[in-house]
Coordinates of C-alpha atoms in Angstrom, one line a residue:
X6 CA -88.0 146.3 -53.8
X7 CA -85.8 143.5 -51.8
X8 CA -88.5 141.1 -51.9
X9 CA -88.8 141.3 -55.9
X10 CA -85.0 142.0 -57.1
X11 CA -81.7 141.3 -56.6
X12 CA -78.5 143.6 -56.2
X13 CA -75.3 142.2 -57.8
X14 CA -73.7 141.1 -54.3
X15 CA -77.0 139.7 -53.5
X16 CA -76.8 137.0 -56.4
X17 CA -73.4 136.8 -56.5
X18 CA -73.1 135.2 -52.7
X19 CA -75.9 133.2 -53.4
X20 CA -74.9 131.4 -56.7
X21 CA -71.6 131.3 -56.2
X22 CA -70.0 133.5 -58.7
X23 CA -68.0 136.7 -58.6
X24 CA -69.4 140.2 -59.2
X25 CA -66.6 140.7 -61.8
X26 CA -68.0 137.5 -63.6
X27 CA -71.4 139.1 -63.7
X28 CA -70.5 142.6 -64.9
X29 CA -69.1 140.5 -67.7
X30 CA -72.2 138.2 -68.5
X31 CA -73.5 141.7 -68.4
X32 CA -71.6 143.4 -71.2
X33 CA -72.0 140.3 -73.5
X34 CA -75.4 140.3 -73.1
X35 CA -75.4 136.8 -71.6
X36 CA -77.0 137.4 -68.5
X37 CA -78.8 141.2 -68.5
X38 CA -80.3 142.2 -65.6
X39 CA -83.9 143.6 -66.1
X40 CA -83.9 146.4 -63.4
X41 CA -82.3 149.5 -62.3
X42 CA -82.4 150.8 -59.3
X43 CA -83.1 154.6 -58.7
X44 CA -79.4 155.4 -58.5
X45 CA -78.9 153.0 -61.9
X46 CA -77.1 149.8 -60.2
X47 CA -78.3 146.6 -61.9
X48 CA -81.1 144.3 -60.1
X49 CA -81.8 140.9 -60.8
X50 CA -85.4 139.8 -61.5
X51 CA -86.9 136.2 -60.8
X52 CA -86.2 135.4 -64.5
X53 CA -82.9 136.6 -64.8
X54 CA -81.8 134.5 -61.7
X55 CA -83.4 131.5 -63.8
X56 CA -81.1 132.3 -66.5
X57 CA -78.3 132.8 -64.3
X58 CA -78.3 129.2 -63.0
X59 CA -78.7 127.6 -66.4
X60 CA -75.2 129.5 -67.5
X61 CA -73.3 128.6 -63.9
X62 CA -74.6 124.7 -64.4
X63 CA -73.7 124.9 -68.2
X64 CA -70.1 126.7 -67.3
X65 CA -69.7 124.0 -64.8
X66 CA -70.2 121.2 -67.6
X67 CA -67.4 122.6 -69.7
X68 CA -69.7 124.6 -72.3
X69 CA -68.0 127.7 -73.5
X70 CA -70.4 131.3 -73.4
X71 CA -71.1 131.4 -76.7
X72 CA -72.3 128.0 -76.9
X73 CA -74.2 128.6 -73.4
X74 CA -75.8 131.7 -75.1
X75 CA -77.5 129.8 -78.7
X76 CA -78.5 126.7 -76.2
X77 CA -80.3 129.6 -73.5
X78 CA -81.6 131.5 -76.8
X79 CA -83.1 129.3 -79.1
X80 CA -85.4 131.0 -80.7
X81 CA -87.3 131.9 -77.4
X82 CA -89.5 129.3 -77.1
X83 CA -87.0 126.8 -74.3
X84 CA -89.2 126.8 -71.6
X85 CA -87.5 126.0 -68.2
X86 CA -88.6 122.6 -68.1
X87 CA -86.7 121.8 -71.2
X88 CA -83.7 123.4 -70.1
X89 CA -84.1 121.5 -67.0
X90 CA -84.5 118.0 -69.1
X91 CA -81.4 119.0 -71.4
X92 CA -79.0 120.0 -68.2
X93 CA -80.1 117.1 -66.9
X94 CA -78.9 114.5 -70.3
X95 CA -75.8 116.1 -70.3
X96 CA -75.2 115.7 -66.5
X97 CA -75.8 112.0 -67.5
X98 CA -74.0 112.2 -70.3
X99 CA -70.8 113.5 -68.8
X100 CA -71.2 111.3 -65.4
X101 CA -71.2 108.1 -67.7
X102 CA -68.1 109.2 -69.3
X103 CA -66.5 109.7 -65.9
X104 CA -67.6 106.6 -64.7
X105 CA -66.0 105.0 -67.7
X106 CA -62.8 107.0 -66.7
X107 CA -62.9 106.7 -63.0
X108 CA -62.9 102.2 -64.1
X109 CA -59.9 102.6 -66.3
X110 CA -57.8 104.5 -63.8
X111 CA -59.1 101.9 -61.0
X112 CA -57.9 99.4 -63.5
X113 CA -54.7 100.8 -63.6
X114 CA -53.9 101.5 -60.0
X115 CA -55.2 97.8 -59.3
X116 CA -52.6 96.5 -61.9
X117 CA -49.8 98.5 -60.8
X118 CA -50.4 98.3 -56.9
X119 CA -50.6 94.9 -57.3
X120 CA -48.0 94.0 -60.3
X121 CA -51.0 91.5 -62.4
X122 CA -50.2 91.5 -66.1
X123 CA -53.9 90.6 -66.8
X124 CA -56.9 92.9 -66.3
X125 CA -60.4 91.6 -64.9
X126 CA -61.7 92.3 -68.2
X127 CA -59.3 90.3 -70.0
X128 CA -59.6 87.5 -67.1
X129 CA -63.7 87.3 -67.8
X130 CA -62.5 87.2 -72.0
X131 CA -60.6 83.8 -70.9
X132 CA -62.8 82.3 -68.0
X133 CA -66.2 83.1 -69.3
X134 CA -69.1 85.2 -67.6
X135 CA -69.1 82.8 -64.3
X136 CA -65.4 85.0 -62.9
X137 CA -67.6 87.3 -61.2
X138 CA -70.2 85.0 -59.9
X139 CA -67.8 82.2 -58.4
X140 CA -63.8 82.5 -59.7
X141 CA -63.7 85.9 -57.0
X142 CA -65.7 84.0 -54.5
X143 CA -62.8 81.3 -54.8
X144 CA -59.9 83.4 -54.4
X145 CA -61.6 85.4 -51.3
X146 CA -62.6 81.9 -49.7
X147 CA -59.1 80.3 -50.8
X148 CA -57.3 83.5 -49.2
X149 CA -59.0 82.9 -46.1
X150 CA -58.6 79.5 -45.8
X151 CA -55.1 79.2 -47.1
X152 CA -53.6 82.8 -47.1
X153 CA -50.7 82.0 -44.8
X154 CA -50.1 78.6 -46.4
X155 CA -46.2 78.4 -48.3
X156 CA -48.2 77.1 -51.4
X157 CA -50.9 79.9 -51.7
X158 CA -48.3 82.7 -51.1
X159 CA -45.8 80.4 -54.0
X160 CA -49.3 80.7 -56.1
X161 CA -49.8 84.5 -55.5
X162 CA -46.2 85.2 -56.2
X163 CA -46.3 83.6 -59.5
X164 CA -49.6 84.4 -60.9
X165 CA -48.8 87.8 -60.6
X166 CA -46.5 87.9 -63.6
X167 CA -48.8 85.9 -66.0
X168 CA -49.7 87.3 -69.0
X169 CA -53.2 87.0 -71.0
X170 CA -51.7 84.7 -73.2
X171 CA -50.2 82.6 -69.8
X172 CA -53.5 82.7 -68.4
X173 CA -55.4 81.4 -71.4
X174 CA -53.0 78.4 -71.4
X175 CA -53.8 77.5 -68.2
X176 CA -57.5 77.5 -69.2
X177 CA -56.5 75.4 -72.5
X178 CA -54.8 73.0 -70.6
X179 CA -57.3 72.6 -68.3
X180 CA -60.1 72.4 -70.6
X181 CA -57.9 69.4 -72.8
X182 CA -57.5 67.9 -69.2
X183 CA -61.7 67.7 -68.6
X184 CA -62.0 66.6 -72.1
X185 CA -59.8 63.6 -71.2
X186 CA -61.4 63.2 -68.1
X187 CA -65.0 63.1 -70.0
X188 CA -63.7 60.9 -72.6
X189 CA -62.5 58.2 -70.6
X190 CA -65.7 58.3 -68.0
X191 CA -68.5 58.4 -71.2
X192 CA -66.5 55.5 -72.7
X193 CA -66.9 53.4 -69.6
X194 CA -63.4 53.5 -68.5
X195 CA -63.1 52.9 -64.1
X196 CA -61.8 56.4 -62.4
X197 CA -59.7 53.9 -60.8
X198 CA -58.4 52.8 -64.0
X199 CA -54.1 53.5 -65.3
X200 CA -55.5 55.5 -67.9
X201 CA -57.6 58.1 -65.3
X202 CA -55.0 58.0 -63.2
X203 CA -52.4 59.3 -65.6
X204 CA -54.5 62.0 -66.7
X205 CA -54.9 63.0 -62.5
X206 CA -51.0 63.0 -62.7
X207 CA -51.3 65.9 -65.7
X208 CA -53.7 67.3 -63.6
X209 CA -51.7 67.6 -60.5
X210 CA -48.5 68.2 -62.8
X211 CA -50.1 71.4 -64.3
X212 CA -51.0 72.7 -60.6
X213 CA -47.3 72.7 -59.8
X214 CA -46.1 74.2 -63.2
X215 CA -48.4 76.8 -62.8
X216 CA -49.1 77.8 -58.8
X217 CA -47.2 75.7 -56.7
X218 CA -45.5 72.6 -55.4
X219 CA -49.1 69.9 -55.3
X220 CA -48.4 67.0 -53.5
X221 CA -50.6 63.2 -54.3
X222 CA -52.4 63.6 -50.7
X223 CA -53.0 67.7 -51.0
X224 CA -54.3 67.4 -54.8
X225 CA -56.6 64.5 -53.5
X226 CA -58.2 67.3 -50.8
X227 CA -58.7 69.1 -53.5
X228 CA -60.4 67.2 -55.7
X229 CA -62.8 66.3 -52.8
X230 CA -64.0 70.1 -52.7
X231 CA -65.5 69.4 -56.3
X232 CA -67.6 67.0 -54.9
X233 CA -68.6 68.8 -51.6
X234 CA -68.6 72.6 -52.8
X235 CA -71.8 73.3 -54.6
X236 CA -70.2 75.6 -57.1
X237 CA -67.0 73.3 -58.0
X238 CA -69.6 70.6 -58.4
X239 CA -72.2 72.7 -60.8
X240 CA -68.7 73.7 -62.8
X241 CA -67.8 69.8 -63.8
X242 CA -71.1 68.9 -64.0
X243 CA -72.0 71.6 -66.6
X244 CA -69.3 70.2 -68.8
X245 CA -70.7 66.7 -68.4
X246 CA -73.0 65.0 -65.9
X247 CA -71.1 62.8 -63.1
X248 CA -67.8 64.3 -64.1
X249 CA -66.8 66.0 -60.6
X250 CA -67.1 62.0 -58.8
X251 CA -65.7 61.0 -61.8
X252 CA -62.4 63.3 -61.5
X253 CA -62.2 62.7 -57.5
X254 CA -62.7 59.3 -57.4
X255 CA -59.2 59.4 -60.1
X256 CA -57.2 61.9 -57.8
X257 CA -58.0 59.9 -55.1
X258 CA -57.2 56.9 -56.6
X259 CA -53.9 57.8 -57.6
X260 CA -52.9 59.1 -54.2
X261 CA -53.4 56.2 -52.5
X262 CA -51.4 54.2 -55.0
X263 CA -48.7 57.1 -54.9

């Protein structure tokens, strides 16, 4: 008879839930077993162990017993495969809603721990889709290069306090700044010229409103990385060919007449 049934203690070690738990699916007729036993206690068959699991894996997805009982008994004809397939949506269901959660409350410890004003969400809004590719790659490369510099601890300092709205008038003024940059180079204009120059001074100018104290010979290392970095490079030259010589040959040009 062991081989074939269960006895309530039985299945309730090996599923997990108390025997009070299944006196009650009992009595409401949720979980029945289909034997008795000569001396009447209850024994579970193969099928009512099936049955059992489906309710424990439903009751651990939130479903109340009522609503476990008309998905188990719909009109008789759920075979266990379909069961399987529907437990298995709503696990997928309810693991993509946590997901969304578990992001949100990431979000929210990053911003607090770290006191930014501006979410990575809202930093890919202003920035475009190329923050994840390159704009973290920056910052982790810049930190390592720079991280015990005065001017990168200055720049950390103050861009945690920007805003969205702070943040997208950095990228306005830089955008205005290429523009200038384009506009001068595509009308024929020297990099070496008064005119590139002064718009190298805004440049630098805007580093040292925004991050941190820029001086002519630092900004002019700078502007060498868009030539010689790859990604700094592809960045100025999507926005027009020849513009990342274009803007280093200016900075450079106006350091060494600084």
């Amino acid at each position: 008879m062991t081989d074939q049934f269960q006895t309530v203690g039985q299945v309730a070690e090996a599923v997990g839930v108390t025997v009070r738990t299944l006196h009650h699916y009992d009595d409401i007729g949720l979980v029945t077993p289909s034997e008795r036993s000569f001396s009447g206690y209850r024994l579970y068959t193969r099928a009512d162990l099936e049955r059992l699991q489906h309710v424990v894996v439903y009751r651990r997805l939130g479903f109340g017993l009522e609503e476990i009982a008309t998905l188990l008994d719909g009109g008789g004809e759920v075979d266990l495969l379909t069961h399987l397939r529907r437990q298995r949506e709503t696990v997928r269901t309810k693991v993509a809603g946590l997901e969304q959660l578990v992001a949100a409350i990431d979000r929210a410890l990053e911003a607090e721990m770290n006191g930014y004003q501006i979410s990575k969400d809202e930093q890919r809004e202003i920035f475009g889709n190329s923050y994840d590719s390159n704009f973290e790659d920056y910052e982790a490369e810049a930190k390592e290069r720079w991280g015990d510099t005065d001017a990168w601890k200055e720049s950390s300092r103050r861009t945690k306090g920007y805003t969205k709205a702070q943040w997208q008038q950095v990228k306005d003024e830089g955008d205005a700044l290429n523009q200038r940059y384009v506009e001068l180079m595509q009308t024929g204009v020297p990099a070496d010229s008064i005119e590139a120059r002064e718009v190298a001074e805004e440049a630098r100018q805007q580093i040292c409103r925004w991050f941190y104290d820029c001086s002519l010979q630092m900004h002019a290392g700078i502007a060498q990385m868009y030539v010689d970095d790859p990604r700094f490079r592809q960045t100025y030259e999507d926005i027009a060919p020849g513009l990342a010589t274009y803007v280093r040959d200016a900075v450079v040009a106006h350091a060494s007449r600084g």
